[in-house]
mmCIF file of C-alpha atoms and ligand atoms in Angstrom:
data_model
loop_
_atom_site.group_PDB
_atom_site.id
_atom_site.type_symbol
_atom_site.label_atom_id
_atom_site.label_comp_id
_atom_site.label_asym_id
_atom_site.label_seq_id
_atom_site.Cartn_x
_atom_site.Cartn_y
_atom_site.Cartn_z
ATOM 1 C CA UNK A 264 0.000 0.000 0.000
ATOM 2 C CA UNK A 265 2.937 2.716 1.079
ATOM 3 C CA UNK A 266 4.701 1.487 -2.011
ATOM 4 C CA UNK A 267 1.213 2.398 -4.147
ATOM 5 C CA UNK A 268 1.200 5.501 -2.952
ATOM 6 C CA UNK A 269 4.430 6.746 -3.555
ATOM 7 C CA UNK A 270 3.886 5.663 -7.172
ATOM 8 C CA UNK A 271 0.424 7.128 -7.114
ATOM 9 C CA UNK A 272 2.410 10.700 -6.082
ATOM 10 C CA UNK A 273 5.429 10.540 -8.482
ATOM 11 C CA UNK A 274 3.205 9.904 -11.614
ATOM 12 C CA UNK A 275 1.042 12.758 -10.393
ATOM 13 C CA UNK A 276 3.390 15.276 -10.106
ATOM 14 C CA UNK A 277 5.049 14.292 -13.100
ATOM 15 C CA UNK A 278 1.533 14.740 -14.872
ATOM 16 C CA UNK A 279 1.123 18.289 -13.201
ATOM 17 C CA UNK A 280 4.204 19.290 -14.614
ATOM 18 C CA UNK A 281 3.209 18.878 -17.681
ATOM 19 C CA UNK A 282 -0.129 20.694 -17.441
ATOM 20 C CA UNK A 283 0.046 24.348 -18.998
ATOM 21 C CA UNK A 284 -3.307 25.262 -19.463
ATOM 22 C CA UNK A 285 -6.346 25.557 -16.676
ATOM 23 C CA UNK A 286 -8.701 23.220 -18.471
ATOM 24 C CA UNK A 287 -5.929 20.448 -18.408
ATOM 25 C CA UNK A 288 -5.244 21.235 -14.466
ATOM 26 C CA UNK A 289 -9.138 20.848 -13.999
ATOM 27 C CA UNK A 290 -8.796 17.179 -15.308
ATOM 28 C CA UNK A 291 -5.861 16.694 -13.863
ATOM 29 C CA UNK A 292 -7.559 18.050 -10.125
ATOM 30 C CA UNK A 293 -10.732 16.090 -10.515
ATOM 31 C CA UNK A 294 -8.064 12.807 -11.731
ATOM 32 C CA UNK A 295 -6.154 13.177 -8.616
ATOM 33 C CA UNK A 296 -7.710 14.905 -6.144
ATOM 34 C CA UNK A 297 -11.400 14.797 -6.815
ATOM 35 C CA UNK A 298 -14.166 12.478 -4.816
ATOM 36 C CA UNK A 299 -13.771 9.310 -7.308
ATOM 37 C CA UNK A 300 -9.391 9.913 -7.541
ATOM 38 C CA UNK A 301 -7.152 6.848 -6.324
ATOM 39 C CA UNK A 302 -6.633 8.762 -3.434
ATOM 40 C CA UNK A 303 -9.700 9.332 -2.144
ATOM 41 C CA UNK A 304 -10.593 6.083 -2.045
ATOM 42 C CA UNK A 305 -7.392 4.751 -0.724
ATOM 43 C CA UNK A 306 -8.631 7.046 2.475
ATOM 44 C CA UNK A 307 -12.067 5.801 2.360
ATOM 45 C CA UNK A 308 -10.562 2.558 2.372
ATOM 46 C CA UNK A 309 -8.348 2.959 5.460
ATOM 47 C CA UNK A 310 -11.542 1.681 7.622
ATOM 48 C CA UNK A 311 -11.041 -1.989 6.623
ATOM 49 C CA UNK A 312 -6.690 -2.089 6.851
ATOM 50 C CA UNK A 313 -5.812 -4.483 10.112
ATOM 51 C CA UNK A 314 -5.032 -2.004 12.497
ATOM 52 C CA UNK A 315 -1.501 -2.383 12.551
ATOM 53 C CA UNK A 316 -1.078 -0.825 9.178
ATOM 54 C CA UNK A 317 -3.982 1.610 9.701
ATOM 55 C CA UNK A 318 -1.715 4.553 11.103
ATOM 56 C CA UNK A 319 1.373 4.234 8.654
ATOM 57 C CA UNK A 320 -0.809 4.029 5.487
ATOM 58 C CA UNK A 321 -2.916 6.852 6.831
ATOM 59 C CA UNK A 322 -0.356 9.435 7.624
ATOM 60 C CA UNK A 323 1.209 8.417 4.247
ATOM 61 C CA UNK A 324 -2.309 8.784 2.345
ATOM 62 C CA UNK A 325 -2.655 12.189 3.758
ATOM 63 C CA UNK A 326 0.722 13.514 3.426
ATOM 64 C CA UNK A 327 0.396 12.575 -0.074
ATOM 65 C CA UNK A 328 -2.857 14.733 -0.363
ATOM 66 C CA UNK A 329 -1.716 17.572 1.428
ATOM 67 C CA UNK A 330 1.542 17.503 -1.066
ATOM 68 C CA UNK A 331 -0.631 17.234 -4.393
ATOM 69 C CA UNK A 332 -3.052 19.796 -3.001
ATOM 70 C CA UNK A 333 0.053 22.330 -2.368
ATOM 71 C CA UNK A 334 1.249 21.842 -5.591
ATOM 72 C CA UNK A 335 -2.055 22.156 -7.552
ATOM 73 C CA UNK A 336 -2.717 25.443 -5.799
ATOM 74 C CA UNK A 337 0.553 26.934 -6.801
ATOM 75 C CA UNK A 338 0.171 25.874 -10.460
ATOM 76 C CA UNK A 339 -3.280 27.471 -10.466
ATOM 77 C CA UNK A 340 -2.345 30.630 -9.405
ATOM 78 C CA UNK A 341 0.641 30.401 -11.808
ATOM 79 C CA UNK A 342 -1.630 29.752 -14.682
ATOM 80 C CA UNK A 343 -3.903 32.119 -13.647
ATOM 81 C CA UNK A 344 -1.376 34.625 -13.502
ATOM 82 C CA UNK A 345 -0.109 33.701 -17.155
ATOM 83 C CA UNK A 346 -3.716 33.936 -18.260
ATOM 84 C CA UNK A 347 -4.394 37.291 -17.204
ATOM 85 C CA UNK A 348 -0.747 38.530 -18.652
ATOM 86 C CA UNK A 349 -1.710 36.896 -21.806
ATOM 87 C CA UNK A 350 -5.124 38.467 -22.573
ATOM 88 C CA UNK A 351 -3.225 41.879 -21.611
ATOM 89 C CA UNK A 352 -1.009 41.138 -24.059
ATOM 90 C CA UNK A 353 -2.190 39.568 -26.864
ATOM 91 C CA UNK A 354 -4.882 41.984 -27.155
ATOM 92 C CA UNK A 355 -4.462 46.092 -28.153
ATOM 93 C CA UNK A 356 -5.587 48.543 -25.969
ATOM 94 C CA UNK A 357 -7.523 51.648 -27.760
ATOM 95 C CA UNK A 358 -6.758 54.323 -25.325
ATOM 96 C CA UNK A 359 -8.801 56.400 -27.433
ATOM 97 C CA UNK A 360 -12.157 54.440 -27.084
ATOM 98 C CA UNK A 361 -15.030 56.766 -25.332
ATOM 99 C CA UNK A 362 -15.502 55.325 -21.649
ATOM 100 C CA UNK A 363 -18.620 53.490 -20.866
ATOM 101 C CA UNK A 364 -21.469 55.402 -19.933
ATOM 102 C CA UNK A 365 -21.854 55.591 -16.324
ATOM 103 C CA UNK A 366 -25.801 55.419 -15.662
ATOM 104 C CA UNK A 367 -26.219 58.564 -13.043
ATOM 105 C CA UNK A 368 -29.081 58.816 -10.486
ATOM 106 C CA UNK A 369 -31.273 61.326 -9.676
ATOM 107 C CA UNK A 370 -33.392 63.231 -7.511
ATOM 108 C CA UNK A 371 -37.029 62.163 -7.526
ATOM 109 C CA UNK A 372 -39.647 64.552 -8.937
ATOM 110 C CA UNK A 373 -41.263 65.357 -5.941
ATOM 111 C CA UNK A 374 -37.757 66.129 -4.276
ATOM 112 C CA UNK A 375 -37.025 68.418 -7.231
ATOM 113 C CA UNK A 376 -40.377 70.653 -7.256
ATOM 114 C CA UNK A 377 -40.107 70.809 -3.222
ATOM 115 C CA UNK A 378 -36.617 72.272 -3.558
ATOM 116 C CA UNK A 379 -37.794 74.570 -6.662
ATOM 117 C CA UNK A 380 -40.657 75.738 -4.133
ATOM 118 C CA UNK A 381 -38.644 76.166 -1.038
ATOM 119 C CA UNK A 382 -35.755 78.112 -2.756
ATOM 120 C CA UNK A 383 -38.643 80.519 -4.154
ATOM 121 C CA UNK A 384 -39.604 80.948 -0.826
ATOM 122 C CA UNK A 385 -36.101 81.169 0.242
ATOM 123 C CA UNK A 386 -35.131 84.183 -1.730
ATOM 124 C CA UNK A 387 -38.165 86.354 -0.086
ATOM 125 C CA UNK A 388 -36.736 85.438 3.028
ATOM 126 C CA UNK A 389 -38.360 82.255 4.577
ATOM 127 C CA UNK A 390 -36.215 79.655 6.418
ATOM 128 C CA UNK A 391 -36.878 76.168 5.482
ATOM 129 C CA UNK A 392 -37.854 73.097 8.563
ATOM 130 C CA UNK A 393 -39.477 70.239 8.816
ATOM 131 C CA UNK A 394 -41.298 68.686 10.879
ATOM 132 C CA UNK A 395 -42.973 65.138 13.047
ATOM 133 C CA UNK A 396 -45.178 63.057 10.308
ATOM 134 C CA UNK A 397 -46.863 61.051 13.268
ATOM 135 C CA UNK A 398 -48.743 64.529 14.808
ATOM 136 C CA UNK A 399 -50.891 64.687 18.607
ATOM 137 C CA UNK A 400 -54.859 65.598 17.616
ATOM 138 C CA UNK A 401 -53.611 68.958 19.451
ATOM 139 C CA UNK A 402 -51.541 70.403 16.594
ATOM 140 C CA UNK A 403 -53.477 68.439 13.426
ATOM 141 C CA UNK A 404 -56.828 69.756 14.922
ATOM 142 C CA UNK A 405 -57.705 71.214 18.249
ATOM 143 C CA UNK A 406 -55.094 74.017 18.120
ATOM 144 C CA UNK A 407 -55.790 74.724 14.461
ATOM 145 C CA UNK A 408 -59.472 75.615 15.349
ATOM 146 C CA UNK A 409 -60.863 71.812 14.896
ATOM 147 C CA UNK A 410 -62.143 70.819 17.981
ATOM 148 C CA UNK A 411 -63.657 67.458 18.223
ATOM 149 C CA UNK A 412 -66.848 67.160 16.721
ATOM 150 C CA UNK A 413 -65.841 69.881 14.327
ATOM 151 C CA UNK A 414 -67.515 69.385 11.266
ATOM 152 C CA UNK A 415 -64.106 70.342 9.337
ATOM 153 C CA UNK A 416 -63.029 66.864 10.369
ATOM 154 C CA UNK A 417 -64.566 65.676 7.112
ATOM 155 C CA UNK A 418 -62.223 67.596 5.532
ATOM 156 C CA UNK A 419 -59.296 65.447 6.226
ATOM 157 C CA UNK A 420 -59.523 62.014 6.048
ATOM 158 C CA UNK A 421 -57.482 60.541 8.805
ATOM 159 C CA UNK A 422 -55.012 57.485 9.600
ATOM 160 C CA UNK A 423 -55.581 57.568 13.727
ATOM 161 C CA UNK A 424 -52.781 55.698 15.199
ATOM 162 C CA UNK A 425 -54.589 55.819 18.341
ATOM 163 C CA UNK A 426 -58.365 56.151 19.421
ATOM 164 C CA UNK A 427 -59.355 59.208 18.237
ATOM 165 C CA UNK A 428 -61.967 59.786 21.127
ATOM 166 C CA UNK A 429 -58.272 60.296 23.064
ATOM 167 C CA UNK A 430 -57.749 63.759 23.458
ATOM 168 C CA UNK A 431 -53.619 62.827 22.934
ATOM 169 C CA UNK A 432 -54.574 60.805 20.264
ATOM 170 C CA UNK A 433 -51.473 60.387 17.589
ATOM 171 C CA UNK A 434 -52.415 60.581 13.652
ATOM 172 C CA UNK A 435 -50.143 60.755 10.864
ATOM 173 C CA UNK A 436 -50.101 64.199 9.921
ATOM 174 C CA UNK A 437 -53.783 65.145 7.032
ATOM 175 C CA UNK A 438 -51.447 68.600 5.879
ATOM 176 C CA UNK A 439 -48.484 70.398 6.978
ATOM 177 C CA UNK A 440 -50.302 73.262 9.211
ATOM 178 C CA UNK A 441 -49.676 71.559 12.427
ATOM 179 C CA UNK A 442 -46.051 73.096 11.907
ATOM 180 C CA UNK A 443 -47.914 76.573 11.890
ATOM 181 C CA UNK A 444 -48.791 75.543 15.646
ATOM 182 C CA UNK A 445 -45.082 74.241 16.343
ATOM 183 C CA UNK A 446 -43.281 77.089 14.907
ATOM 184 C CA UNK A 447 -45.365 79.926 16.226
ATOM 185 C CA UNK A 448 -44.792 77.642 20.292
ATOM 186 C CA UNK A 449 -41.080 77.865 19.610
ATOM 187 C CA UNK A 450 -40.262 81.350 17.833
ATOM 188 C CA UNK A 451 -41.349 84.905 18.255
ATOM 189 C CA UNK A 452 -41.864 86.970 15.634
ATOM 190 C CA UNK A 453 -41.524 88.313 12.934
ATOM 191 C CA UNK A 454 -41.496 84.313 11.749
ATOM 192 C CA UNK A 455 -40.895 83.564 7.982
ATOM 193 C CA UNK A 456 -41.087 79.650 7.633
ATOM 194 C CA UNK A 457 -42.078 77.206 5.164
ATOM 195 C CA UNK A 458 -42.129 73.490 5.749
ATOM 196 C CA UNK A 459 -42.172 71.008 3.330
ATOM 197 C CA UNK A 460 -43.390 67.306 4.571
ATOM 198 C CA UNK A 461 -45.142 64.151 3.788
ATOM 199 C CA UNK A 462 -48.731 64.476 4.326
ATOM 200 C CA UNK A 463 -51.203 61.267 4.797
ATOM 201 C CA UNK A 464 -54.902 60.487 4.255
ATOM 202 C CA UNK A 465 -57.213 58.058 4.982
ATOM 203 C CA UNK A 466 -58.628 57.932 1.152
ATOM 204 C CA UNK A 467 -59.066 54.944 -1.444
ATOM 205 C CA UNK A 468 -56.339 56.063 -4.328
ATOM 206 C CA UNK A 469 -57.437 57.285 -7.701
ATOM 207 C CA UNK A 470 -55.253 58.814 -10.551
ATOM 208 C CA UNK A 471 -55.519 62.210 -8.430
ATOM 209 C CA UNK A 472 -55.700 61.297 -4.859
ATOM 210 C CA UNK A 473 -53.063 58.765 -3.032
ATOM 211 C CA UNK A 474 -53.058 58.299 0.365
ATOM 212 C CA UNK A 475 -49.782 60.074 1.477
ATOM 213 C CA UNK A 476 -48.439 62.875 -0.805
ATOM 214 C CA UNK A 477 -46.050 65.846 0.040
ATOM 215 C CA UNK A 478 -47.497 69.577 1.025
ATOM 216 C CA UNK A 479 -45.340 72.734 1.325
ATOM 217 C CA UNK A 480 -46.436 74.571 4.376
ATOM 218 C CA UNK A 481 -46.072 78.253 4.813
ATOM 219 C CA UNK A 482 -46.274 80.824 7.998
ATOM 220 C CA UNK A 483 -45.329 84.547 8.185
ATOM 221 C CA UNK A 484 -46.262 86.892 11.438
ATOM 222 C CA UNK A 485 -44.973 89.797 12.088
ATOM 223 C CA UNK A 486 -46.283 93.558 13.531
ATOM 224 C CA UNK A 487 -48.212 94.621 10.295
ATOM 225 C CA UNK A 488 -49.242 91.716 8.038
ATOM 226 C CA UNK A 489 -52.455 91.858 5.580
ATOM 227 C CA UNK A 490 -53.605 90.365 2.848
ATOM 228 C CA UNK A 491 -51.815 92.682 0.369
ATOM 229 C CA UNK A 492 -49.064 90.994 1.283
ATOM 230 C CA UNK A 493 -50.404 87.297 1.478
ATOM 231 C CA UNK A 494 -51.065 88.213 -2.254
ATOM 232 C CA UNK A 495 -48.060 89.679 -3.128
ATOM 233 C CA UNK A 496 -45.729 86.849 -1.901
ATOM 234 C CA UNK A 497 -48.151 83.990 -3.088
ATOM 235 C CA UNK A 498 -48.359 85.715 -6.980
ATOM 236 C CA UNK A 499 -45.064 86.404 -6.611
ATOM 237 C CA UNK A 500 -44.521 82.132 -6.315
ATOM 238 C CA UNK A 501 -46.723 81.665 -8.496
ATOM 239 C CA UNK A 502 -45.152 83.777 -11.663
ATOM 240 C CA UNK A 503 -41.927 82.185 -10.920
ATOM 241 C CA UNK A 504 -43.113 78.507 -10.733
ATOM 242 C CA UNK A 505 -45.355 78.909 -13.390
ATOM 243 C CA UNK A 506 -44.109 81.824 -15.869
ATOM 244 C CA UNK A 507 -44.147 85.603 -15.376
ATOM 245 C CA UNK A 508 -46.869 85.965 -17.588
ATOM 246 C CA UNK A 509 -48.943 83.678 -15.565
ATOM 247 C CA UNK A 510 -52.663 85.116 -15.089
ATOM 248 C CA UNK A 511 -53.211 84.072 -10.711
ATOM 249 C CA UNK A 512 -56.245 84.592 -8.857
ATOM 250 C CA UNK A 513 -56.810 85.007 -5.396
ATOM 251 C CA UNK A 514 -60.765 83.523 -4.266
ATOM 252 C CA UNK A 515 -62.408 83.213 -0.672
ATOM 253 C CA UNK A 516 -62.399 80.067 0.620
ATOM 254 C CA UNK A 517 -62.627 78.571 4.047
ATOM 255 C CA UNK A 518 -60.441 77.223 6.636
ATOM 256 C CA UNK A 519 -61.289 76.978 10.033
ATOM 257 C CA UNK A 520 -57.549 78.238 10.832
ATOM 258 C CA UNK A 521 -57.753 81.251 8.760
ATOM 259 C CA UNK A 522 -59.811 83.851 8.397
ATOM 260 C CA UNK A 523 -60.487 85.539 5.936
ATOM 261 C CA UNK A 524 -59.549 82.320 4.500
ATOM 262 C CA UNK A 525 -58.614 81.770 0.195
ATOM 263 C CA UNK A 526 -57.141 80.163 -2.576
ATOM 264 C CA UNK A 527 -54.962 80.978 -4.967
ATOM 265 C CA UNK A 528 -55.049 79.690 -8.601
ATOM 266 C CA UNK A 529 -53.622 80.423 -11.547
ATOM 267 C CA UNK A 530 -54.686 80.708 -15.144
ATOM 268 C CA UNK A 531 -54.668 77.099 -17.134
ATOM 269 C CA UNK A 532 -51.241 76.705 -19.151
ATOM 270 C CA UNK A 533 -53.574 74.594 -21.624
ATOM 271 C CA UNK A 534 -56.308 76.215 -22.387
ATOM 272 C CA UNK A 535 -55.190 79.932 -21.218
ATOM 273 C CA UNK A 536 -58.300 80.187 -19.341
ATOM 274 C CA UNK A 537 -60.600 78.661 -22.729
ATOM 275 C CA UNK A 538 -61.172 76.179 -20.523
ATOM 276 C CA UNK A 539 -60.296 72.313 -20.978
ATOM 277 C CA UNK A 540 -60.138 69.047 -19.212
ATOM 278 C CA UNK A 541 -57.519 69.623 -17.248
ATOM 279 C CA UNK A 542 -59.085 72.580 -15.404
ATOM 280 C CA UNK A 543 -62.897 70.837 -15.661
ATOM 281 C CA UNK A 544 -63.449 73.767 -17.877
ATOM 282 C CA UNK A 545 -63.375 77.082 -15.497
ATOM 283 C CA UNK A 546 -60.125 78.316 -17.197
ATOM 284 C CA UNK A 547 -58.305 78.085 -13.568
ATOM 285 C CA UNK A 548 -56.056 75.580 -11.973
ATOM 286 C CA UNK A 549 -56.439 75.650 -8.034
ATOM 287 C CA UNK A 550 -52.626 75.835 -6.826
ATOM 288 C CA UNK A 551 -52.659 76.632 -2.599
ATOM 289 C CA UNK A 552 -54.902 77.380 0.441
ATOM 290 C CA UNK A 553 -54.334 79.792 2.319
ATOM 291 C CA UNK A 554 -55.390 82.958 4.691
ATOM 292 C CA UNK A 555 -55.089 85.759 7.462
ATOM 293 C CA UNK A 556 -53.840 83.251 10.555
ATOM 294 C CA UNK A 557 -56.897 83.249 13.211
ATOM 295 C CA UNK A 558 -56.415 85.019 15.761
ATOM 296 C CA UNK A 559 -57.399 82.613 18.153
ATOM 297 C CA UNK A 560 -54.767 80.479 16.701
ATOM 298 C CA UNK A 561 -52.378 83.374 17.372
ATOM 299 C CA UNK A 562 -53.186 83.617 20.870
ATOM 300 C CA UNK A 563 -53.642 80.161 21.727
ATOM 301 C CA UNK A 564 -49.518 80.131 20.674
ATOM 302 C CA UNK A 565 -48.994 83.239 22.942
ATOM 303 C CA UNK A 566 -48.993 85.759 19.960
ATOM 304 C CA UNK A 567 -50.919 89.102 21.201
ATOM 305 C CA UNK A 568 -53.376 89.180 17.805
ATOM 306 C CA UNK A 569 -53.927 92.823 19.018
ATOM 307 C CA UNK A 570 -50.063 93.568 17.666
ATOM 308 C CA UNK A 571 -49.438 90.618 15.517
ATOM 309 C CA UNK A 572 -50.901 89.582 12.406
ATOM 310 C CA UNK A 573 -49.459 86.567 9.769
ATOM 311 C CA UNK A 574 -50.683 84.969 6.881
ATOM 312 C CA UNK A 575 -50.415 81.043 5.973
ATOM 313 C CA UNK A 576 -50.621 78.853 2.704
ATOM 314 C CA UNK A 577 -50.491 75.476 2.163
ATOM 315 C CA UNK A 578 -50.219 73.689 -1.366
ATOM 316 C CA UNK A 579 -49.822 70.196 -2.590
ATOM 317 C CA UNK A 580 -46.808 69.741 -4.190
ATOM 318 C CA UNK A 581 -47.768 66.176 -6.434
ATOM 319 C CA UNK A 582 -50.626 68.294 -7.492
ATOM 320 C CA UNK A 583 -48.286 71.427 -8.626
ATOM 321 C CA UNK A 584 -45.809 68.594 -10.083
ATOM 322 C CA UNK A 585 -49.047 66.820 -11.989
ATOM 323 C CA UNK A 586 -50.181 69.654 -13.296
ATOM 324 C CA UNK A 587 -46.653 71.472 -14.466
ATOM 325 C CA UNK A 588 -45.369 68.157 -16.072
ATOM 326 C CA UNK A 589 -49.213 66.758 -17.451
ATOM 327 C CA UNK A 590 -48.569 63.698 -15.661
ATOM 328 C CA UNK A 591 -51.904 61.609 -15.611
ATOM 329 C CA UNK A 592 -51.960 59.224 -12.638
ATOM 330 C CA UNK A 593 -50.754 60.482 -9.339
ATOM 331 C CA UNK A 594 -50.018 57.080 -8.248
ATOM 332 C CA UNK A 595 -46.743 56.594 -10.896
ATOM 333 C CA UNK A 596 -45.159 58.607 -8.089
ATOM 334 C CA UNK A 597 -44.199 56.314 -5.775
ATOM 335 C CA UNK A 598 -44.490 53.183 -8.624
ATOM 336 C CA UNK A 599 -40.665 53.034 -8.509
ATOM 337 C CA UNK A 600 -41.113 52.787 -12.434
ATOM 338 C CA UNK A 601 -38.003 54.099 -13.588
ATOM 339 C CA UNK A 602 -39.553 54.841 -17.468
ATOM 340 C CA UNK A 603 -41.680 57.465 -15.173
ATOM 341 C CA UNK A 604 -38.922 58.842 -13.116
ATOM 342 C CA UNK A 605 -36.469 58.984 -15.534
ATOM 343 C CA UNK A 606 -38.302 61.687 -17.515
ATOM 344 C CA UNK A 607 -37.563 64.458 -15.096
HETATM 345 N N1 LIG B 282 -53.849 72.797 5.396
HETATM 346 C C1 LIG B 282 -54.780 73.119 4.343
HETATM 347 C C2 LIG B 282 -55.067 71.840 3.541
HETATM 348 O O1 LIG B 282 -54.391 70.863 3.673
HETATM 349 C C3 LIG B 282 -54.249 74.180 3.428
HETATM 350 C C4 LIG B 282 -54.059 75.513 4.096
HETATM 351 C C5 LIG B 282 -52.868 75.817 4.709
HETATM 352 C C6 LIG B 282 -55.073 76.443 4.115
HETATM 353 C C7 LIG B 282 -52.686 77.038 5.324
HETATM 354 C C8 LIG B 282 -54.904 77.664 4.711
HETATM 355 C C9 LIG B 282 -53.710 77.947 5.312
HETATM 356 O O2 LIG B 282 -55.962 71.788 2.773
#
């Protein structure tokens, strides 16, 4: 048996000598070391050797293994190395050839139209926050002039993540104006903010309504706010979103927050106020809410309302997006389609 094996290593090694390419040292591995090699079963076959010969043959067997192993794995890498000089080699390298087109991400619509909107803001002098999606009943409602039992409730929708007959009742945020609350609790004025945020709602989705979509809040007090220049800075927005030439309207409207409360719209890019179906006809596209802040919202944040006055808008910024790009299903927002989102 010793004898075999020494026989069984010399021709081996003599064979792997010989090999020069890696598909020959494949057959040669799976001839000499692999599961059904001489070898391999000479170690299987140690079981049944009178005991007495058990140890020698063994320690022979394996030394044997461990040798052609050793060997195999330095010819590998050898003819691994060869390979790689080869293909270097052999082939020319055109130094000249354009590089391959890195494929470059980007920022997501919504992302994109929130950071148009905010730096509009920006340059007229509002800072930029954010703030807590999951919102107490307090700041949502109560404090923005929605008591329980308010009908306005119907207005929004809501995902309670607690019982909402809890007066500390948590809900994922229905808009952005619970930051109106928050900022006007933490700063004094004069306050310039807006706030963009994820906004949620308890709805069934259709191609205009999803259940969470983005808003862009907006809060200014100060000693001598009015509606001249609620107007002003809300036009102002909307000529630079939407064109200078932009017709925008300013309507009543209510909100239980505001008072007096409007919205803001601005002529229809399609039909230039014709009307069409993308304004149902009137001619208008409805852009923001928005309004003189209450002054019982004011004083319930510890802002005198008999020397402070502010303003407020909210808009929906898929909506703005939707309506600036003609995109016809809110929904291929968040579809993670990348034909969709690679168009902007
Ligand atoms: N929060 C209101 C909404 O979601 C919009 C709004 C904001 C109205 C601020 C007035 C003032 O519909």
């Amino acid at each position: 048996m010793p004898q075999e094996l020494d026989q069984l290593e010399s021709t081996a090694l003599l064979e792997l000598s010989a090999v020069e390419t890696l598909p020959h040292l494949e057959e040669w591995r799976v001839r000499y070391l692999g599961k059904k090699s001489a070898l391999t079963s000479a170690l299987r076959g140690l079981a049944s050797l009178p005991a007495d010969q058990r140890k020698a043959v063994g320690a022979r067997a394996n030394s044997v293994k461990i040798r052609l192993q050793t060997d195999y794995e330095a010819k590998l890498h050898a003819l691994s190395l060869s390979g790689i000089d080869e293909s270097i080699g052999g082939a020319s390298i055109d130094v000249t050839l354009p590089g391959r087109p890195v494929p470059l991400g980007r920022l997501h619509p919504i992302t994109q139209v929130i950071q148009e909107i905010c730096s509009v803001f920006a340059r007229m002098g509002f800072q930029v926050i954010d703030g807590p999606e999951v919102e107490r009943d307090y700041y949502n409602f109560e404090a923005l002039n929605i008591p329980q039992d308010h009908p306005a409730r119907d207005m929004f929708a809501t995902l309670w993540l607690d019982s909402k007959e809890d007066r500390a009742a948590r809900l994922l945020r229905t808009h952005t104006s619970p930051m109106q609350i928050r900022i006007m609790e933490e700063h004094k004025p004069p306050l310039r903010f807006v706030v963009p945020g994820r906004t949620y709602r308890y709805e069934a989705t259709d191609a205009t309504h999803d259940w969470m979509f983005h808003q862009v809040e907006g809060l200014a007090v100060d000693t001598d706010i009015t509606l001249r220049d609620l107007k002003e800075t809300l036009f102002e927005f909307c000529r630079s979103v939407f064109g200078r030439d932009t017709g925008v309207r300013f309507r009543c409207d209510y909100f239980p927050f505001v008072e007096p409360g409007g919205e803001v719209a601005i002529e229809c890019f399609q039909c230039k106020g014709g009307g069409c179906r993308l304004c149902g006809s009137t001619g208008w596209l409805e852009i923001l809410g928005t309004g003189m802040v209450h002054p019982d919202v004011l004083a319930r944040c510890g802002i005198d309302p008999s020397v402070y006055s502010g303003f407020a808008f909210g808009m929906g910024v898929e909506r703005i997006t939707i309506l600036r790009y003609g995109v016809d299903d809110i929904r291929h927002f968040y579809s993670g389609d990348f034909r969709f989102l690679r168009q902007f």
